[in-house]
PDB file of C-alpha atoms in Angstrom:
ATOM      1  CA  UNK A   1     195.253 143.024 231.184  1.00  0.00           C
ATOM      2  CA  UNK A   2     197.405 145.787 232.714  1.00  0.00           C
ATOM      3  CA  UNK A   3     195.708 147.812 235.441  1.00  0.00           C
ATOM      4  CA  UNK A   4     196.090 151.059 233.464  1.00  0.00           C
ATOM      5  CA  UNK A   5     193.906 149.654 230.673  1.00  0.00           C
ATOM      6  CA  UNK A   6     191.185 148.761 233.163  1.00  0.00           C
ATOM      7  CA  UNK A   7     191.123 152.273 234.617  1.00  0.00           C
ATOM      8  CA  UNK A   8     191.062 154.235 231.386  1.00  0.00           C
ATOM      9  CA  UNK A   9     193.186 155.560 228.558  1.00  0.00           C
ATOM     10  CA  UNK A  10     196.909 155.973 229.182  1.00  0.00           C
ATOM     11  CA  UNK A  11     197.956 159.629 229.658  1.00  0.00           C
ATOM     12  CA  UNK A  12     200.250 159.379 226.639  1.00  0.00           C
ATOM     13  CA  UNK A  13     197.378 158.219 224.435  1.00  0.00           C
ATOM     14  CA  UNK A  14     195.254 161.098 225.745  1.00  0.00           C
ATOM     15  CA  UNK A  15     198.029 163.597 224.992  1.00  0.00           C
ATOM     16  CA  UNK A  16     198.579 162.283 221.464  1.00  0.00           C
ATOM     17  CA  UNK A  17     194.832 162.363 220.847  1.00  0.00           C
ATOM     18  CA  UNK A  18     194.618 165.944 222.102  1.00  0.00           C
ATOM     19  CA  UNK A  19     197.414 166.997 219.750  1.00  0.00           C
ATOM     20  CA  UNK A  20     195.733 165.250 216.804  1.00  0.00           C
ATOM     21  CA  UNK A  21     192.452 166.998 217.565  1.00  0.00           C
ATOM     22  CA  UNK A  22     194.095 170.391 218.126  1.00  0.00           C
ATOM     23  CA  UNK A  23     196.038 170.225 214.876  1.00  0.00           C
ATOM     24  CA  UNK A  24     193.087 168.870 212.894  1.00  0.00           C
ATOM     25  CA  UNK A  25     190.796 171.619 214.127  1.00  0.00           C
ATOM     26  CA  UNK A  26     193.404 174.335 213.573  1.00  0.00           C
ATOM     27  CA  UNK A  27     193.611 173.242 209.925  1.00  0.00           C
ATOM     28  CA  UNK A  28     189.812 173.107 209.615  1.00  0.00           C
ATOM     29  CA  UNK A  29     189.804 169.413 208.738  1.00  0.00           C
ATOM     30  CA  UNK A  30     186.819 167.278 209.748  1.00  0.00           C
ATOM     31  CA  UNK A  31     187.216 163.905 211.428  1.00  0.00           C
ATOM     32  CA  UNK A  32     185.788 162.312 208.304  1.00  0.00           C
ATOM     33  CA  UNK A  33     188.301 164.019 206.033  1.00  0.00           C
ATOM     34  CA  UNK A  34     191.201 163.003 208.264  1.00  0.00           C
ATOM     35  CA  UNK A  35     189.855 159.453 208.385  1.00  0.00           C
ATOM     36  CA  UNK A  36     189.730 159.313 204.597  1.00  0.00           C
ATOM     37  CA  UNK A  37     193.294 160.630 204.319  1.00  0.00           C
ATOM     38  CA  UNK A  38     194.677 157.975 206.675  1.00  0.00           C
ATOM     39  CA  UNK A  39     192.454 155.067 205.622  1.00  0.00           C
ATOM     40  CA  UNK A  40     190.305 154.545 208.736  1.00  0.00           C
ATOM     41  CA  UNK A  41     186.715 155.329 209.727  1.00  0.00           C
ATOM     42  CA  UNK A  42     185.793 158.637 211.321  1.00  0.00           C
ATOM     43  CA  UNK A  43     184.767 156.659 214.418  1.00  0.00           C
ATOM     44  CA  UNK A  44     188.359 155.440 214.652  1.00  0.00           C
ATOM     45  CA  UNK A  45     189.609 159.045 214.469  1.00  0.00           C
ATOM     46  CA  UNK A  46     187.214 159.871 217.314  1.00  0.00           C
ATOM     47  CA  UNK A  47     188.699 157.041 219.364  1.00  0.00           C
ATOM     48  CA  UNK A  48     192.242 158.217 218.631  1.00  0.00           C
ATOM     49  CA  UNK A  49     191.370 161.776 219.664  1.00  0.00           C
ATOM     50  CA  UNK A  50     189.776 160.601 222.927  1.00  0.00           C
ATOM     51  CA  UNK A  51     192.724 158.337 223.629  1.00  0.00           C
ATOM     52  CA  UNK A  52     190.372 155.351 223.733  1.00  0.00           C
ATOM     53  CA  UNK A  53     192.419 153.577 221.042  1.00  0.00           C
ATOM     54  CA  UNK A  54     196.167 153.745 220.701  1.00  0.00           C
ATOM     55  CA  UNK A  55     197.598 155.014 217.428  1.00  0.00           C
ATOM     56  CA  UNK A  56     199.964 152.527 215.797  1.00  0.00           C
ATOM     57  CA  UNK A  57     203.327 153.723 214.529  1.00  0.00           C
ATOM     58  CA  UNK A  58     202.364 153.528 210.865  1.00  0.00           C
ATOM     59  CA  UNK A  59     199.081 155.328 211.508  1.00  0.00           C
ATOM     60  CA  UNK A  60     200.892 158.004 213.517  1.00  0.00           C
ATOM     61  CA  UNK A  61     203.157 158.655 210.527  1.00  0.00           C
ATOM     62  CA  UNK A  62     200.076 158.881 208.255  1.00  0.00           C
ATOM     63  CA  UNK A  63     198.307 161.251 210.678  1.00  0.00           C
ATOM     64  CA  UNK A  64     201.377 163.489 210.893  1.00  0.00           C
ATOM     65  CA  UNK A  65     201.575 163.688 207.094  1.00  0.00           C
ATOM     66  CA  UNK A  66     197.833 164.335 206.748  1.00  0.00           C
ATOM     67  CA  UNK A  67     198.013 167.102 209.354  1.00  0.00           C
ATOM     68  CA  UNK A  68     201.208 168.599 207.921  1.00  0.00           C
ATOM     69  CA  UNK A  69     203.158 168.165 211.143  1.00  0.00           C
ATOM     70  CA  UNK A  70     205.741 165.790 212.542  1.00  0.00           C
ATOM     71  CA  UNK A  71     205.427 162.609 214.560  1.00  0.00           C
ATOM     72  CA  UNK A  72     207.672 164.320 217.109  1.00  0.00           C
ATOM     73  CA  UNK A  73     205.119 167.084 217.619  1.00  0.00           C
ATOM     74  CA  UNK A  74     202.237 164.633 217.890  1.00  0.00           C
ATOM     75  CA  UNK A  75     204.011 162.636 220.595  1.00  0.00           C
ATOM     76  CA  UNK A  76     205.170 165.725 222.482  1.00  0.00           C
ATOM     77  CA  UNK A  77     208.874 165.609 221.672  1.00  0.00           C
ATOM     78  CA  UNK A  78     208.781 168.896 219.765  1.00  0.00           C
ATOM     79  CA  UNK A  79     207.236 171.616 221.855  1.00  0.00           C
ATOM     80  CA  UNK A  80     208.570 175.109 221.183  1.00  0.00           C
ATOM     81  CA  UNK A  81     206.907 176.582 224.274  1.00  0.00           C
ATOM     82  CA  UNK A  82     208.130 173.871 226.635  1.00  0.00           C
ATOM     83  CA  UNK A  83     206.149 172.742 229.670  1.00  0.00           C
ATOM     84  CA  UNK A  84     203.557 175.498 229.366  1.00  0.00           C
ATOM     85  CA  UNK A  85     202.414 174.118 226.029  1.00  0.00           C
ATOM     86  CA  UNK A  86     202.083 170.653 227.541  1.00  0.00           C
ATOM     87  CA  UNK A  87     199.879 171.994 230.336  1.00  0.00           C
ATOM     88  CA  UNK A  88     197.654 173.786 227.820  1.00  0.00           C
ATOM     89  CA  UNK A  89     197.376 170.666 225.652  1.00  0.00           C
ATOM     90  CA  UNK A  90     196.405 168.633 228.698  1.00  0.00           C
ATOM     91  CA  UNK A  91     193.630 171.114 229.490  1.00  0.00           C
ATOM     92  CA  UNK A  92     192.450 171.138 225.874  1.00  0.00           C
ATOM     93  CA  UNK A  93     192.094 167.352 225.985  1.00  0.00           C
ATOM     94  CA  UNK A  94     188.944 167.734 228.117  1.00  0.00           C
ATOM     95  CA  UNK A  95     185.783 167.242 226.037  1.00  0.00           C
ATOM     96  CA  UNK A  96     184.373 170.616 225.001  1.00  0.00           C
ATOM     97  CA  UNK A  97     187.451 172.579 226.108  1.00  0.00           C
ATOM     98  CA  UNK A  98     188.431 173.824 222.670  1.00  0.00           C
ATOM     99  CA  UNK A  99     184.842 174.767 221.798  1.00  0.00           C
ATOM    100  CA  UNK A 100     184.540 176.670 225.077  1.00  0.00           C
ATOM    101  CA  UNK A 101     187.801 178.491 224.377  1.00  0.00           C
ATOM    102  CA  UNK A 102     186.683 179.418 220.853  1.00  0.00           C
ATOM    103  CA  UNK A 103     183.360 180.763 222.157  1.00  0.00           C
ATOM    104  CA  UNK A 104     185.139 182.646 224.948  1.00  0.00           C
ATOM    105  CA  UNK A 105     187.518 184.258 222.459  1.00  0.00           C
ATOM    106  CA  UNK A 106     184.527 185.470 220.429  1.00  0.00           C
ATOM    107  CA  UNK A 107     183.177 187.485 223.383  1.00  0.00           C
ATOM    108  CA  UNK A 108     184.230 191.085 222.728  1.00  0.00           C
ATOM    109  CA  UNK A 109     183.369 192.744 226.025  1.00  0.00           C
ATOM    110  CA  UNK A 110     186.026 192.275 228.698  1.00  0.00           C
ATOM    111  CA  UNK A 111     183.426 192.560 231.447  1.00  0.00           C
ATOM    112  CA  UNK A 112     181.438 189.702 229.904  1.00  0.00           C
ATOM    113  CA  UNK A 113     184.561 187.526 229.682  1.00  0.00           C
ATOM    114  CA  UNK A 114     185.346 188.313 233.325  1.00  0.00           C
ATOM    115  CA  UNK A 115     181.777 187.398 234.346  1.00  0.00           C
ATOM    116  CA  UNK A 116     182.081 184.091 232.513  1.00  0.00           C
ATOM    117  CA  UNK A 117     185.388 183.317 234.247  1.00  0.00           C
ATOM    118  CA  UNK A 118     183.808 184.083 237.629  1.00  0.00           C
ATOM    119  CA  UNK A 119     180.798 181.894 236.855  1.00  0.00           C
ATOM    120  CA  UNK A 120     182.995 179.034 235.656  1.00  0.00           C
ATOM    121  CA  UNK A 121     185.192 179.156 238.759  1.00  0.00           C
ATOM    122  CA  UNK A 122     182.102 179.133 240.985  1.00  0.00           C
ATOM    123  CA  UNK A 123     180.697 176.140 239.135  1.00  0.00           C
ATOM    124  CA  UNK A 124     184.016 174.285 239.366  1.00  0.00           C
ATOM    125  CA  UNK A 125     184.177 174.985 243.101  1.00  0.00           C
ATOM    126  CA  UNK A 126     180.617 173.952 243.920  1.00  0.00           C
ATOM    127  CA  UNK A 127     179.755 171.428 241.225  1.00  0.00           C
ATOM    128  CA  UNK A 128     183.239 170.305 240.108  1.00  0.00           C
ATOM    129  CA  UNK A 129     184.914 167.311 241.655  1.00  0.00           C
TER     130      UNK A 129
END
């Protein structure tokens, strides 16, 4: 077994999973609905999105079709915003990141958003690593 497999998911698998999740959620498709469209269980979709299981070539083509995108976008070859988009996708791969961003965007008061940013930075500094 390669050492990378023993340590955790490969960064490429994590990135592909993050793109699948991002696109699925942006279209408002549930994991179960995506699973049905591509012929797997919703648990398998969860594993793909976490990067725990690698997506085969044929499944990647099916996922791209189901999510109305291209295989190139899912694997990171088509990125209109360049490196910045890759950095954002990497951050969104963290569990709960997209939900946190959605909740943050719903906060109307700028002072409340600023307070949340300050709190989050403090927590990352003192609790983080």
